[in-house]
Amino acid sequence: DTAVSQTPKYLVTQMGNDKSIKCEQNLGHDTMYWYKQDSKKFLKIMFSYNNKELIINETVPNRFSPKSPDKAHLNLHINSLELGDSAVYFCASSQDRRPETQYFGPGTRLLVL
Amino acid sequence: QKEVEQNSGPLSVPEGAIASLNCTYSDRGSQSFFWYRQYSGKSPELIMFIYSNGDKEDGRFTAQLNKASQYVSLLIRDSQPSDSATYLCAVNRNQGGKLIFGQGTELSVKP
């Protein structure tokens, strides 16, 4: 039974398109995150929600818009995709914002052509 | 200066040897420290975390923290080929669970 799941696993699209990535966790956690890992494996946090409230909003282009309909789901919508958006996007969740409980999903590999 | 720095490697050790992975951080307000292992094409998985100065052991893994020197390390004893992966160091400043990662060290354990 998957703890943190993401859909789709792979996404290949053209520049300028709009796409969404979905994340769901069944761990009962109250905090969810989006991270971006670039081609050099550098992993950087983008957003975090706690009980559906945005608590971390890093310096990310406003083409990226997260949305948390409930504690178990966190989606990421990206408008006007650019070549530099190509990366692996990881969703993660934790309990009570405790980093030692943070668990990562399998990742979504986005390639913008 | 990057907030968390690691040697990118690759670090190559023979099977059975001790692998030593190092990490430095710039913010003295950092409160907790984490080591993640990431196999190629997979997601990061937490292997160790440490809050206090000194050593913390878990099986073949030992995390070492020196806050005065702003240095954290991970030792892997009796290294196995299955330990070959990228090891990510991360720190937390108690900001809503936010983890700041280093660029990772690629470890290769040769049979």
mmCIF file with all atom_site columns, C-alpha atoms in Angstrom:
data_model
loop_
_atom_site.group_PDB
_atom_site.id
_atom_site.type_symbol
_atom_site.label_atom_id
_atom_site.label_alt_id
_atom_site.label_comp_id
_atom_site.label_asym_id
_atom_site.label_entity_id
_atom_site.label_seq_id
_atom_site.pdbx_PDB_ins_code
_atom_site.Cartn_x
_atom_site.Cartn_y
_atom_site.Cartn_z
_atom_site.occupancy
_atom_site.B_iso_or_equiv
_atom_site.pdbx_formal_charge
_atom_site.auth_seq_id
_atom_site.auth_comp_id
_atom_site.auth_asym_id
_atom_site.auth_atom_id
_atom_site.pdbx_PDB_model_num
ATOM 1   C CA . ASP A 1 1   ? 0.000  0.000  0.000   1.00 0.00 ? 1   ASP A CA 1
ATOM 2   C CA . THR A 1 2   ? 1.768  3.140  -1.251  1.00 0.00 ? 2   THR A CA 1
ATOM 3   C CA . ALA A 1 3   ? 2.391  5.759  1.462   1.00 0.00 ? 3   ALA A CA 1
ATOM 4   C CA . VAL A 1 4   ? 2.912  8.769  -0.819  1.00 0.00 ? 4   VAL A CA 1
ATOM 5   C CA . SER A 1 5   ? 1.842  8.466  -4.434  1.00 0.00 ? 5   SER A CA 1
ATOM 6   C CA . GLN A 1 6   ? 2.270  10.845 -7.341  1.00 0.00 ? 6   GLN A CA 1
ATOM 7   C CA . THR A 1 7   ? 0.654  10.975 -10.751 1.00 0.00 ? 7   THR A CA 1
ATOM 8   C CA . PRO A 1 8   ? 1.855  10.954 -13.388 1.00 0.00 ? 8   PRO A CA 1
ATOM 9   C CA . LYS A 1 9   ? 5.253  9.311  -12.972 1.00 0.00 ? 9   LYS A CA 1
ATOM 10  C CA . TYR A 1 10  ? 6.483  10.701 -16.270 1.00 0.00 ? 10  TYR A CA 1
ATOM 11  C CA . LEU A 1 11  ? 5.408  13.821 -18.089 1.00 0.00 ? 11  LEU A CA 1
ATOM 12  C CA . VAL A 1 12  ? 6.748  14.912 -21.478 1.00 0.00 ? 12  VAL A CA 1
ATOM 13  C CA . THR A 1 13  ? 5.308  18.124 -22.840 1.00 0.00 ? 13  THR A CA 1
ATOM 14  C CA . GLN A 1 14  ? 5.996  21.115 -25.044 1.00 0.00 ? 14  GLN A CA 1
ATOM 15  C CA . MET A 1 15  ? 7.102  24.540 -23.930 1.00 0.00 ? 15  MET A CA 1
ATOM 16  C CA . GLY A 1 16  ? 4.226  26.833 -23.196 1.00 0.00 ? 16  GLY A CA 1
ATOM 17  C CA . ASN A 1 17  ? 1.836  24.086 -22.113 1.00 0.00 ? 17  ASN A CA 1
ATOM 18  C CA . ASP A 1 18  ? 0.108  23.915 -18.727 1.00 0.00 ? 18  ASP A CA 1
ATOM 19  C CA . LYS A 1 19  ? 0.343  20.733 -16.666 1.00 0.00 ? 19  LYS A CA 1
ATOM 20  C CA . SER A 1 20  ? -0.577 19.408 -13.241 1.00 0.00 ? 20  SER A CA 1
ATOM 21  C CA . ILE A 1 21  ? 1.002  16.871 -10.919 1.00 0.00 ? 21  ILE A CA 1
ATOM 22  C CA . LYS A 1 22  ? -1.022 15.212 -8.195  1.00 0.00 ? 22  LYS A CA 1
ATOM 23  C CA . CYS A 1 23  ? 0.085  13.854 -4.844  1.00 0.00 ? 23  CYS A CA 1
ATOM 24  C CA . GLU A 1 24  ? -1.752 11.794 -2.274  1.00 0.00 ? 24  GLU A CA 1
ATOM 25  C CA . GLN A 1 25  ? -0.590 10.404 1.067   1.00 0.00 ? 25  GLN A CA 1
ATOM 26  C CA . ASN A 1 26  ? -2.269 7.756  3.211   1.00 0.00 ? 26  ASN A CA 1
ATOM 27  C CA . LEU A 1 27  ? -0.003 8.131  6.240   1.00 0.00 ? 27  LEU A CA 1
ATOM 28  C CA . GLY A 1 28  ? -2.403 10.404 8.090   1.00 0.00 ? 28  GLY A CA 1
ATOM 29  C CA . HIS A 1 29  ? 0.165  13.199 8.029   1.00 0.00 ? 29  HIS A CA 1
ATOM 30  C CA . ASP A 1 30  ? -0.897 16.838 8.291   1.00 0.00 ? 30  ASP A CA 1
ATOM 31  C CA . THR A 1 31  ? 1.942  18.485 6.345   1.00 0.00 ? 31  THR A CA 1
ATOM 32  C CA . MET A 1 32  ? 2.834  18.077 2.679   1.00 0.00 ? 32  MET A CA 1
ATOM 33  C CA . TYR A 1 33  ? 5.659  19.423 0.543   1.00 0.00 ? 33  TYR A CA 1
ATOM 34  C CA . TRP A 1 34  ? 6.780  19.896 -3.039  1.00 0.00 ? 34  TRP A CA 1
ATOM 35  C CA . TYR A 1 35  ? 10.477 19.630 -3.864  1.00 0.00 ? 35  TYR A CA 1
ATOM 36  C CA . LYS A 1 36  ? 12.284 20.078 -7.178  1.00 0.00 ? 36  LYS A CA 1
ATOM 37  C CA . GLN A 1 37  ? 15.398 18.049 -8.008  1.00 0.00 ? 37  GLN A CA 1
ATOM 38  C CA . ASP A 1 38  ? 17.403 19.334 -10.935 1.00 0.00 ? 38  ASP A CA 1
ATOM 39  C CA . SER A 1 39  ? 19.675 17.440 -13.302 1.00 0.00 ? 39  SER A CA 1
ATOM 40  C CA . LYS A 1 40  ? 22.584 17.815 -10.869 1.00 0.00 ? 40  LYS A CA 1
ATOM 41  C CA . LYS A 1 41  ? 20.521 16.106 -8.159  1.00 0.00 ? 41  LYS A CA 1
ATOM 42  C CA . PHE A 1 42  ? 20.147 19.284 -6.142  1.00 0.00 ? 42  PHE A CA 1
ATOM 43  C CA . LEU A 1 43  ? 16.930 18.976 -4.147  1.00 0.00 ? 43  LEU A CA 1
ATOM 44  C CA . LYS A 1 44  ? 15.183 22.179 -3.186  1.00 0.00 ? 44  LYS A CA 1
ATOM 45  C CA . ILE A 1 45  ? 11.917 22.806 -1.383  1.00 0.00 ? 45  ILE A CA 1
ATOM 46  C CA . MET A 1 46  ? 9.249  24.769 -3.226  1.00 0.00 ? 46  MET A CA 1
ATOM 47  C CA . PHE A 1 47  ? 6.108  24.757 -1.088  1.00 0.00 ? 47  PHE A CA 1
ATOM 48  C CA . SER A 1 48  ? 4.626  23.278 2.048   1.00 0.00 ? 48  SER A CA 1
ATOM 49  C CA . TYR A 1 49  ? 1.080  23.018 3.368   1.00 0.00 ? 49  TYR A CA 1
ATOM 50  C CA . ASN A 1 50  ? 0.041  22.256 6.923   1.00 0.00 ? 50  ASN A CA 1
ATOM 51  C CA . ASN A 1 51  ? -3.622 21.342 7.375   1.00 0.00 ? 51  ASN A CA 1
ATOM 52  C CA . LYS A 1 52  ? -4.372 22.888 3.978   1.00 0.00 ? 52  LYS A CA 1
ATOM 53  C CA . GLU A 1 53  ? -2.629 26.158 4.897   1.00 0.00 ? 53  GLU A CA 1
ATOM 54  C CA . LEU A 1 54  ? 0.390  27.333 2.906   1.00 0.00 ? 54  LEU A CA 1
ATOM 55  C CA . ILE A 1 55  ? 3.320  27.624 5.342   1.00 0.00 ? 55  ILE A CA 1
ATOM 56  C CA . ILE A 1 56  ? 6.372  27.554 3.087   1.00 0.00 ? 56  ILE A CA 1
ATOM 57  C CA . ASN A 1 57  ? 6.517  29.426 -0.196  1.00 0.00 ? 57  ASN A CA 1
ATOM 58  C CA . GLU A 1 58  ? 10.045 29.623 -1.521  1.00 0.00 ? 58  GLU A CA 1
ATOM 59  C CA . THR A 1 59  ? 11.211 31.893 -4.319  1.00 0.00 ? 59  THR A CA 1
ATOM 60  C CA . VAL A 1 60  ? 9.416  30.080 -7.098  1.00 0.00 ? 60  VAL A CA 1
ATOM 61  C CA . PRO A 1 61  ? 8.035  31.618 -10.316 1.00 0.00 ? 61  PRO A CA 1
ATOM 62  C CA . ASN A 1 62  ? 4.351  32.361 -9.957  1.00 0.00 ? 62  ASN A CA 1
ATOM 63  C CA . ARG A 1 63  ? 3.748  30.025 -12.888 1.00 0.00 ? 63  ARG A CA 1
ATOM 64  C CA . PHE A 1 64  ? 3.844  27.349 -10.176 1.00 0.00 ? 64  PHE A CA 1
ATOM 65  C CA . SER A 1 65  ? 0.701  27.161 -8.089  1.00 0.00 ? 65  SER A CA 1
ATOM 66  C CA . PRO A 1 66  ? 0.149  24.561 -5.402  1.00 0.00 ? 66  PRO A CA 1
ATOM 67  C CA . LYS A 1 67  ? -3.243 23.578 -4.124  1.00 0.00 ? 67  LYS A CA 1
ATOM 68  C CA . SER A 1 68  ? -4.227 21.424 -1.178  1.00 0.00 ? 68  SER A CA 1
ATOM 69  C CA . PRO A 1 69  ? -7.898 20.395 -1.250  1.00 0.00 ? 69  PRO A CA 1
ATOM 70  C CA . ASP A 1 70  ? -7.473 18.404 1.971   1.00 0.00 ? 70  ASP A CA 1
ATOM 71  C CA . LYS A 1 71  ? -4.724 17.148 4.278   1.00 0.00 ? 71  LYS A CA 1
ATOM 72  C CA . ALA A 1 72  ? -4.114 14.050 2.197   1.00 0.00 ? 72  ALA A CA 1
ATOM 73  C CA . HIS A 1 73  ? -3.693 15.754 -1.170  1.00 0.00 ? 73  HIS A CA 1
ATOM 74  C CA . LEU A 1 74  ? -1.350 18.346 -2.603  1.00 0.00 ? 74  LEU A CA 1
ATOM 75  C CA . ASN A 1 75  ? -1.334 19.233 -6.273  1.00 0.00 ? 75  ASN A CA 1
ATOM 76  C CA . LEU A 1 76  ? 1.059  21.335 -8.315  1.00 0.00 ? 76  LEU A CA 1
ATOM 77  C CA . HIS A 1 77  ? -0.064 23.221 -11.379 1.00 0.00 ? 77  HIS A CA 1
ATOM 78  C CA . ILE A 1 78  ? 2.500  24.704 -13.726 1.00 0.00 ? 78  ILE A CA 1
ATOM 79  C CA . ASN A 1 79  ? 1.556  27.287 -16.330 1.00 0.00 ? 79  ASN A CA 1
ATOM 80  C CA . SER A 1 80  ? 3.486  28.185 -19.465 1.00 0.00 ? 80  SER A CA 1
ATOM 81  C CA . LEU A 1 81  ? 6.107  25.493 -19.049 1.00 0.00 ? 81  LEU A CA 1
ATOM 82  C CA . GLU A 1 82  ? 9.715  26.400 -19.809 1.00 0.00 ? 82  GLU A CA 1
ATOM 83  C CA . LEU A 1 83  ? 12.752 24.264 -20.645 1.00 0.00 ? 83  LEU A CA 1
ATOM 84  C CA . GLY A 1 84  ? 14.219 25.016 -17.218 1.00 0.00 ? 84  GLY A CA 1
ATOM 85  C CA . ASP A 1 85  ? 11.224 23.413 -15.532 1.00 0.00 ? 85  ASP A CA 1
ATOM 86  C CA . SER A 1 86  ? 12.523 20.010 -16.609 1.00 0.00 ? 86  SER A CA 1
ATOM 87  C CA . ALA A 1 87  ? 13.323 18.192 -13.385 1.00 0.00 ? 87  ALA A CA 1
ATOM 88  C CA . VAL A 1 88  ? 12.058 15.557 -11.007 1.00 0.00 ? 88  VAL A CA 1
ATOM 89  C CA . TYR A 1 89  ? 9.334  16.839 -8.703  1.00 0.00 ? 89  TYR A CA 1
ATOM 90  C CA . PHE A 1 90  ? 8.979  15.070 -5.375  1.00 0.00 ? 90  PHE A CA 1
ATOM 91  C CA . CYS A 1 91  ? 6.035  15.274 -3.076  1.00 0.00 ? 91  CYS A CA 1
ATOM 92  C CA . ALA A 1 92  ? 6.623  14.538 0.615   1.00 0.00 ? 92  ALA A CA 1
ATOM 93  C CA . SER A 1 93  ? 4.582  14.457 3.783   1.00 0.00 ? 93  SER A CA 1
ATOM 94  C CA . SER A 1 94  ? 5.288  14.662 7.492   1.00 0.00 ? 94  SER A CA 1
ATOM 95  C CA . GLN A 1 95  ? 3.491  14.808 10.810  1.00 0.00 ? 95  GLN A CA 1
ATOM 96  C CA . ASP A 1 96  ? 3.442  18.012 12.891  1.00 0.00 ? 96  ASP A CA 1
ATOM 97  C CA . ARG A 1 97  ? 6.076  19.568 10.587  1.00 0.00 ? 97  ARG A CA 1
ATOM 98  C CA . ARG A 1 98  ? 8.618  17.192 12.124  1.00 0.00 ? 98  ARG A CA 1
ATOM 99  C CA . PRO A 1 99  ? 11.315 16.658 9.510   1.00 0.00 ? 99  PRO A CA 1
ATOM 100 C CA . GLU A 1 100 ? 12.307 13.270 10.932  1.00 0.00 ? 100 GLU A CA 1
ATOM 101 C CA . THR A 1 101 ? 8.896  11.975 9.869   1.00 0.00 ? 101 THR A CA 1
ATOM 102 C CA . GLN A 1 102 ? 9.179  13.331 6.348   1.00 0.00 ? 102 GLN A CA 1
ATOM 103 C CA . TYR A 1 103 ? 8.513  10.692 3.715   1.00 0.00 ? 103 TYR A CA 1
ATOM 104 C CA . PHE A 1 104 ? 9.032  11.199 -0.013  1.00 0.00 ? 104 PHE A CA 1
ATOM 105 C CA . GLY A 1 105 ? 6.888  10.059 -2.879  1.00 0.00 ? 105 GLY A CA 1
ATOM 106 C CA . PRO A 1 106 ? 8.344  8.321  -5.965  1.00 0.00 ? 106 PRO A CA 1
ATOM 107 C CA . GLY A 1 107 ? 8.731  11.505 -7.977  1.00 0.00 ? 107 GLY A CA 1
ATOM 108 C CA . THR A 1 108 ? 7.365  12.845 -11.249 1.00 0.00 ? 108 THR A CA 1
ATOM 109 C CA . ARG A 1 109 ? 9.885  13.183 -14.044 1.00 0.00 ? 109 ARG A CA 1
ATOM 110 C CA . LEU A 1 110 ? 8.991  16.228 -16.119 1.00 0.00 ? 110 LEU A CA 1
ATOM 111 C CA . LEU A 1 111 ? 10.631 16.843 -19.472 1.00 0.00 ? 111 LEU A CA 1
ATOM 112 C CA . VAL A 1 112 ? 9.820  20.040 -21.322 1.00 0.00 ? 112 VAL A CA 1
ATOM 113 C CA . LEU A 1 113 ? 10.718 20.017 -25.014 1.00 0.00 ? 113 LEU A CA 1
ATOM 114 C CA . GLN B 2 1   ? 28.362 30.256 -0.063  1.00 0.00 ? 1   GLN B CA 1
ATOM 115 C CA . LYS B 2 2   ? 25.887 27.419 -0.234  1.00 0.00 ? 2   LYS B CA 1
ATOM 116 C CA . GLU B 2 3   ? 23.890 26.762 2.909   1.00 0.00 ? 3   GLU B CA 1
ATOM 117 C CA . VAL B 2 4   ? 24.792 23.062 2.916   1.00 0.00 ? 4   VAL B CA 1
ATOM 118 C CA . GLU B 2 5   ? 27.889 21.785 1.182   1.00 0.00 ? 5   GLU B CA 1
ATOM 119 C CA . GLN B 2 6   ? 29.005 18.295 0.317   1.00 0.00 ? 6   GLN B CA 1
ATOM 120 C CA . ASN B 2 7   ? 31.717 16.882 -1.886  1.00 0.00 ? 7   ASN B CA 1
ATOM 121 C CA . SER B 2 8   ? 29.933 15.656 -4.978  1.00 0.00 ? 8   SER B CA 1
ATOM 122 C CA . GLY B 2 9   ? 32.286 12.725 -5.401  1.00 0.00 ? 9   GLY B CA 1
ATOM 123 C CA . PRO B 2 10  ? 32.206 10.139 -6.654  1.00 0.00 ? 10  PRO B CA 1
ATOM 124 C CA . LEU B 2 11  ? 33.632 8.547  -3.542  1.00 0.00 ? 11  LEU B CA 1
ATOM 125 C CA . SER B 2 12  ? 34.847 5.053  -4.252  1.00 0.00 ? 12  SER B CA 1
ATOM 126 C CA . VAL B 2 13  ? 35.563 2.534  -1.485  1.00 0.00 ? 13  VAL B CA 1
ATOM 127 C CA . PRO B 2 14  ? 36.216 -1.215 -1.570  1.00 0.00 ? 14  PRO B CA 1
ATOM 128 C CA . GLU B 2 15  ? 33.659 -3.600 -0.150  1.00 0.00 ? 15  GLU B CA 1
ATOM 129 C CA . GLY B 2 16  ? 34.072 -4.007 3.599   1.00 0.00 ? 16  GLY B CA 1
ATOM 130 C CA . ALA B 2 17  ? 35.769 -0.636 4.086   1.00 0.00 ? 17  ALA B CA 1
ATOM 131 C CA . ILE B 2 18  ? 34.457 2.373  6.014   1.00 0.00 ? 18  ILE B CA 1
ATOM 132 C CA . ALA B 2 19  ? 32.894 5.068  3.851   1.00 0.00 ? 19  ALA B CA 1
ATOM 133 C CA . SER B 2 20  ? 33.075 8.586  5.288   1.00 0.00 ? 20  SER B CA 1
ATOM 134 C CA . LEU B 2 21  ? 30.721 11.240 3.966   1.00 0.00 ? 21  LEU B CA 1
ATOM 135 C CA . ASN B 2 22  ? 31.036 14.846 5.038   1.00 0.00 ? 22  ASN B CA 1
ATOM 136 C CA . CYS B 2 23  ? 28.799 17.872 5.123   1.00 0.00 ? 23  CYS B CA 1
ATOM 137 C CA . THR B 2 24  ? 29.196 21.461 6.309   1.00 0.00 ? 24  THR B CA 1
ATOM 138 C CA . TYR B 2 25  ? 26.476 24.029 6.882   1.00 0.00 ? 25  TYR B CA 1
ATOM 139 C CA . SER B 2 26  ? 26.556 27.791 7.129   1.00 0.00 ? 26  SER B CA 1
ATOM 140 C CA . ASP B 2 27  ? 23.671 28.701 9.450   1.00 0.00 ? 27  ASP B CA 1
ATOM 141 C CA . ARG B 2 28  ? 24.459 28.301 13.158  1.00 0.00 ? 28  ARG B CA 1
ATOM 142 C CA . GLY B 2 29  ? 20.716 28.355 13.791  1.00 0.00 ? 29  GLY B CA 1
ATOM 143 C CA . SER B 2 30  ? 20.398 24.914 12.212  1.00 0.00 ? 30  SER B CA 1
ATOM 144 C CA . GLN B 2 31  ? 18.869 22.576 14.740  1.00 0.00 ? 31  GLN B CA 1
ATOM 145 C CA . SER B 2 32  ? 18.612 19.126 13.244  1.00 0.00 ? 32  SER B CA 1
ATOM 146 C CA . PHE B 2 33  ? 20.581 17.235 10.658  1.00 0.00 ? 33  PHE B CA 1
ATOM 147 C CA . PHE B 2 34  ? 19.638 14.458 8.308   1.00 0.00 ? 34  PHE B CA 1
ATOM 148 C CA . TRP B 2 35  ? 21.206 11.938 5.992   1.00 0.00 ? 35  TRP B CA 1
ATOM 149 C CA . TYR B 2 36  ? 19.183 10.606 3.090   1.00 0.00 ? 36  TYR B CA 1
ATOM 150 C CA . ARG B 2 37  ? 20.140 7.874  0.668   1.00 0.00 ? 37  ARG B CA 1
ATOM 151 C CA . GLN B 2 38  ? 18.945 8.120  -2.916  1.00 0.00 ? 38  GLN B CA 1
ATOM 152 C CA . TYR B 2 39  ? 19.354 5.298  -5.390  1.00 0.00 ? 39  TYR B CA 1
ATOM 153 C CA . SER B 2 40  ? 19.407 6.234  -9.057  1.00 0.00 ? 40  SER B CA 1
ATOM 154 C CA . GLY B 2 41  ? 15.907 6.942  -10.289 1.00 0.00 ? 41  GLY B CA 1
ATOM 155 C CA . LYS B 2 42  ? 14.385 6.592  -6.823  1.00 0.00 ? 42  LYS B CA 1
ATOM 156 C CA . SER B 2 43  ? 13.223 8.958  -4.115  1.00 0.00 ? 43  SER B CA 1
ATOM 157 C CA . PRO B 2 44  ? 15.324 9.990  -1.107  1.00 0.00 ? 44  PRO B CA 1
ATOM 158 C CA . GLU B 2 45  ? 14.946 7.797  1.959   1.00 0.00 ? 45  GLU B CA 1
ATOM 159 C CA . LEU B 2 46  ? 15.907 8.861  5.460   1.00 0.00 ? 46  LEU B CA 1
ATOM 160 C CA . ILE B 2 47  ? 18.659 6.779  7.023   1.00 0.00 ? 47  ILE B CA 1
ATOM 161 C CA . MET B 2 48  ? 19.825 8.869  9.995   1.00 0.00 ? 48  MET B CA 1
ATOM 162 C CA . PHE B 2 49  ? 19.070 12.071 11.855  1.00 0.00 ? 49  PHE B CA 1
ATOM 163 C CA . ILE B 2 50  ? 20.913 13.758 14.690  1.00 0.00 ? 50  ILE B CA 1
ATOM 164 C CA . TYR B 2 51  ? 20.181 16.737 16.940  1.00 0.00 ? 51  TYR B CA 1
ATOM 165 C CA . SER B 2 52  ? 22.956 16.798 19.522  1.00 0.00 ? 52  SER B CA 1
ATOM 166 C CA . ASN B 2 53  ? 26.699 17.056 19.314  1.00 0.00 ? 53  ASN B CA 1
ATOM 167 C CA . GLY B 2 54  ? 28.476 13.725 19.257  1.00 0.00 ? 54  GLY B CA 1
ATOM 168 C CA . ASP B 2 55  ? 27.825 10.396 17.640  1.00 0.00 ? 55  ASP B CA 1
ATOM 169 C CA . LYS B 2 56  ? 24.643 8.505  16.924  1.00 0.00 ? 56  LYS B CA 1
ATOM 170 C CA . GLU B 2 57  ? 24.842 4.904  15.789  1.00 0.00 ? 57  GLU B CA 1
ATOM 171 C CA . ASP B 2 58  ? 22.286 2.773  13.978  1.00 0.00 ? 58  ASP B CA 1
ATOM 172 C CA . GLY B 2 59  ? 23.544 -0.550 12.718  1.00 0.00 ? 59  GLY B CA 1
ATOM 173 C CA . ARG B 2 60  ? 26.359 0.026  10.249  1.00 0.00 ? 60  ARG B CA 1
ATOM 174 C CA . PHE B 2 61  ? 25.664 3.770  10.144  1.00 0.00 ? 61  PHE B CA 1
ATOM 175 C CA . THR B 2 62  ? 27.074 6.432  12.475  1.00 0.00 ? 62  THR B CA 1
ATOM 176 C CA . ALA B 2 63  ? 26.179 10.092 12.237  1.00 0.00 ? 63  ALA B CA 1
ATOM 177 C CA . GLN B 2 64  ? 28.542 12.591 13.820  1.00 0.00 ? 64  GLN B CA 1
ATOM 178 C CA . LEU B 2 65  ? 27.691 16.204 14.627  1.00 0.00 ? 65  LEU B CA 1
ATOM 179 C CA . ASN B 2 66  ? 29.994 19.036 15.622  1.00 0.00 ? 66  ASN B CA 1
ATOM 180 C CA . LYS B 2 67  ? 27.996 22.256 15.919  1.00 0.00 ? 67  LYS B CA 1
ATOM 181 C CA . ALA B 2 68  ? 31.024 24.355 16.802  1.00 0.00 ? 68  ALA B CA 1
ATOM 182 C CA . SER B 2 69  ? 32.631 23.418 13.504  1.00 0.00 ? 69  SER B CA 1
ATOM 183 C CA . GLN B 2 70  ? 29.262 23.328 11.686  1.00 0.00 ? 70  GLN B CA 1
ATOM 184 C CA . TYR B 2 71  ? 30.082 19.889 10.448  1.00 0.00 ? 71  TYR B CA 1
ATOM 185 C CA . VAL B 2 72  ? 28.106 16.676 10.173  1.00 0.00 ? 72  VAL B CA 1
ATOM 186 C CA . SER B 2 73  ? 29.320 13.365 8.835   1.00 0.00 ? 73  SER B CA 1
ATOM 187 C CA . LEU B 2 74  ? 28.056 9.890  8.067   1.00 0.00 ? 74  LEU B CA 1
ATOM 188 C CA . LEU B 2 75  ? 30.189 6.794  8.484   1.00 0.00 ? 75  LEU B CA 1
ATOM 189 C CA . ILE B 2 76  ? 29.174 3.545  6.854   1.00 0.00 ? 76  ILE B CA 1
ATOM 190 C CA . ARG B 2 77  ? 31.002 0.545  8.270   1.00 0.00 ? 77  ARG B CA 1
ATOM 191 C CA . ASP B 2 78  ? 31.484 -2.695 6.348   1.00 0.00 ? 78  ASP B CA 1
ATOM 192 C CA . SER B 2 79  ? 30.380 -0.994 3.125   1.00 0.00 ? 79  SER B CA 1
ATOM 193 C CA . GLN B 2 80  ? 28.430 -3.162 0.715   1.00 0.00 ? 80  GLN B CA 1
ATOM 194 C CA . PRO B 2 81  ? 27.847 -2.762 -3.034  1.00 0.00 ? 81  PRO B CA 1
ATOM 195 C CA . SER B 2 82  ? 24.187 -2.179 -2.140  1.00 0.00 ? 82  SER B CA 1
ATOM 196 C CA . ASP B 2 83  ? 25.287 1.009  -0.332  1.00 0.00 ? 83  ASP B CA 1
ATOM 197 C CA . SER B 2 84  ? 26.226 2.515  -3.701  1.00 0.00 ? 84  SER B CA 1
ATOM 198 C CA . ALA B 2 85  ? 23.966 5.545  -4.005  1.00 0.00 ? 85  ALA B CA 1
ATOM 199 C CA . THR B 2 86  ? 23.916 9.303  -3.632  1.00 0.00 ? 86  THR B CA 1
ATOM 200 C CA . TYR B 2 87  ? 23.876 10.470 -0.022  1.00 0.00 ? 87  TYR B CA 1
ATOM 201 C CA . LEU B 2 88  ? 22.128 13.747 0.674   1.00 0.00 ? 88  LEU B CA 1
ATOM 202 C CA . CYS B 2 89  ? 22.837 15.825 3.745   1.00 0.00 ? 89  CYS B CA 1
ATOM 203 C CA . ALA B 2 90  ? 20.021 18.103 4.931   1.00 0.00 ? 90  ALA B CA 1
ATOM 204 C CA . VAL B 2 91  ? 19.542 20.585 7.761   1.00 0.00 ? 91  VAL B CA 1
ATOM 205 C CA . ASN B 2 92  ? 16.468 21.995 9.433   1.00 0.00 ? 92  ASN B CA 1
ATOM 206 C CA . ARG B 2 93  ? 16.196 25.405 11.114  1.00 0.00 ? 93  ARG B CA 1
ATOM 207 C CA . ASN B 2 94  ? 12.853 24.589 12.679  1.00 0.00 ? 94  ASN B CA 1
ATOM 208 C CA . GLN B 2 95  ? 10.966 26.402 9.930   1.00 0.00 ? 95  GLN B CA 1
ATOM 209 C CA . GLY B 2 96  ? 7.875  24.312 9.406   1.00 0.00 ? 96  GLY B CA 1
ATOM 210 C CA . GLY B 2 97  ? 9.771  21.159 8.598   1.00 0.00 ? 97  GLY B CA 1
ATOM 211 C CA . LYS B 2 98  ? 11.758 22.834 5.845   1.00 0.00 ? 98  LYS B CA 1
ATOM 212 C CA . LEU B 2 99  ? 14.808 20.819 4.868   1.00 0.00 ? 99  LEU B CA 1
ATOM 213 C CA . ILE B 2 100 ? 17.756 22.433 3.128   1.00 0.00 ? 100 ILE B CA 1
ATOM 214 C CA . PHE B 2 101 ? 19.760 19.924 1.144   1.00 0.00 ? 101 PHE B CA 1
ATOM 215 C CA . GLY B 2 102 ? 23.330 19.722 -0.009  1.00 0.00 ? 102 GLY B CA 1
ATOM 216 C CA . GLN B 2 103 ? 24.101 18.663 -3.543  1.00 0.00 ? 103 GLN B CA 1
ATOM 217 C CA . GLY B 2 104 ? 24.775 15.069 -2.504  1.00 0.00 ? 104 GLY B CA 1
ATOM 218 C CA . THR B 2 105 ? 27.796 12.777 -2.542  1.00 0.00 ? 105 THR B CA 1
ATOM 219 C CA . GLU B 2 106 ? 27.838 9.833  -4.907  1.00 0.00 ? 106 GLU B CA 1
ATOM 220 C CA . LEU B 2 107 ? 29.207 6.719  -3.215  1.00 0.00 ? 107 LEU B CA 1
ATOM 221 C CA . SER B 2 108 ? 30.431 3.699  -5.136  1.00 0.00 ? 108 SER B CA 1
ATOM 222 C CA . VAL B 2 109 ? 31.310 0.510  -3.264  1.00 0.00 ? 109 VAL B CA 1
ATOM 223 C CA . LYS B 2 110 ? 33.413 -1.819 -5.377  1.00 0.00 ? 110 LYS B CA 1
ATOM 224 C CA . PRO B 2 111 ? 33.160 -5.607 -4.833  1.00 0.00 ? 111 PRO B CA 1
#
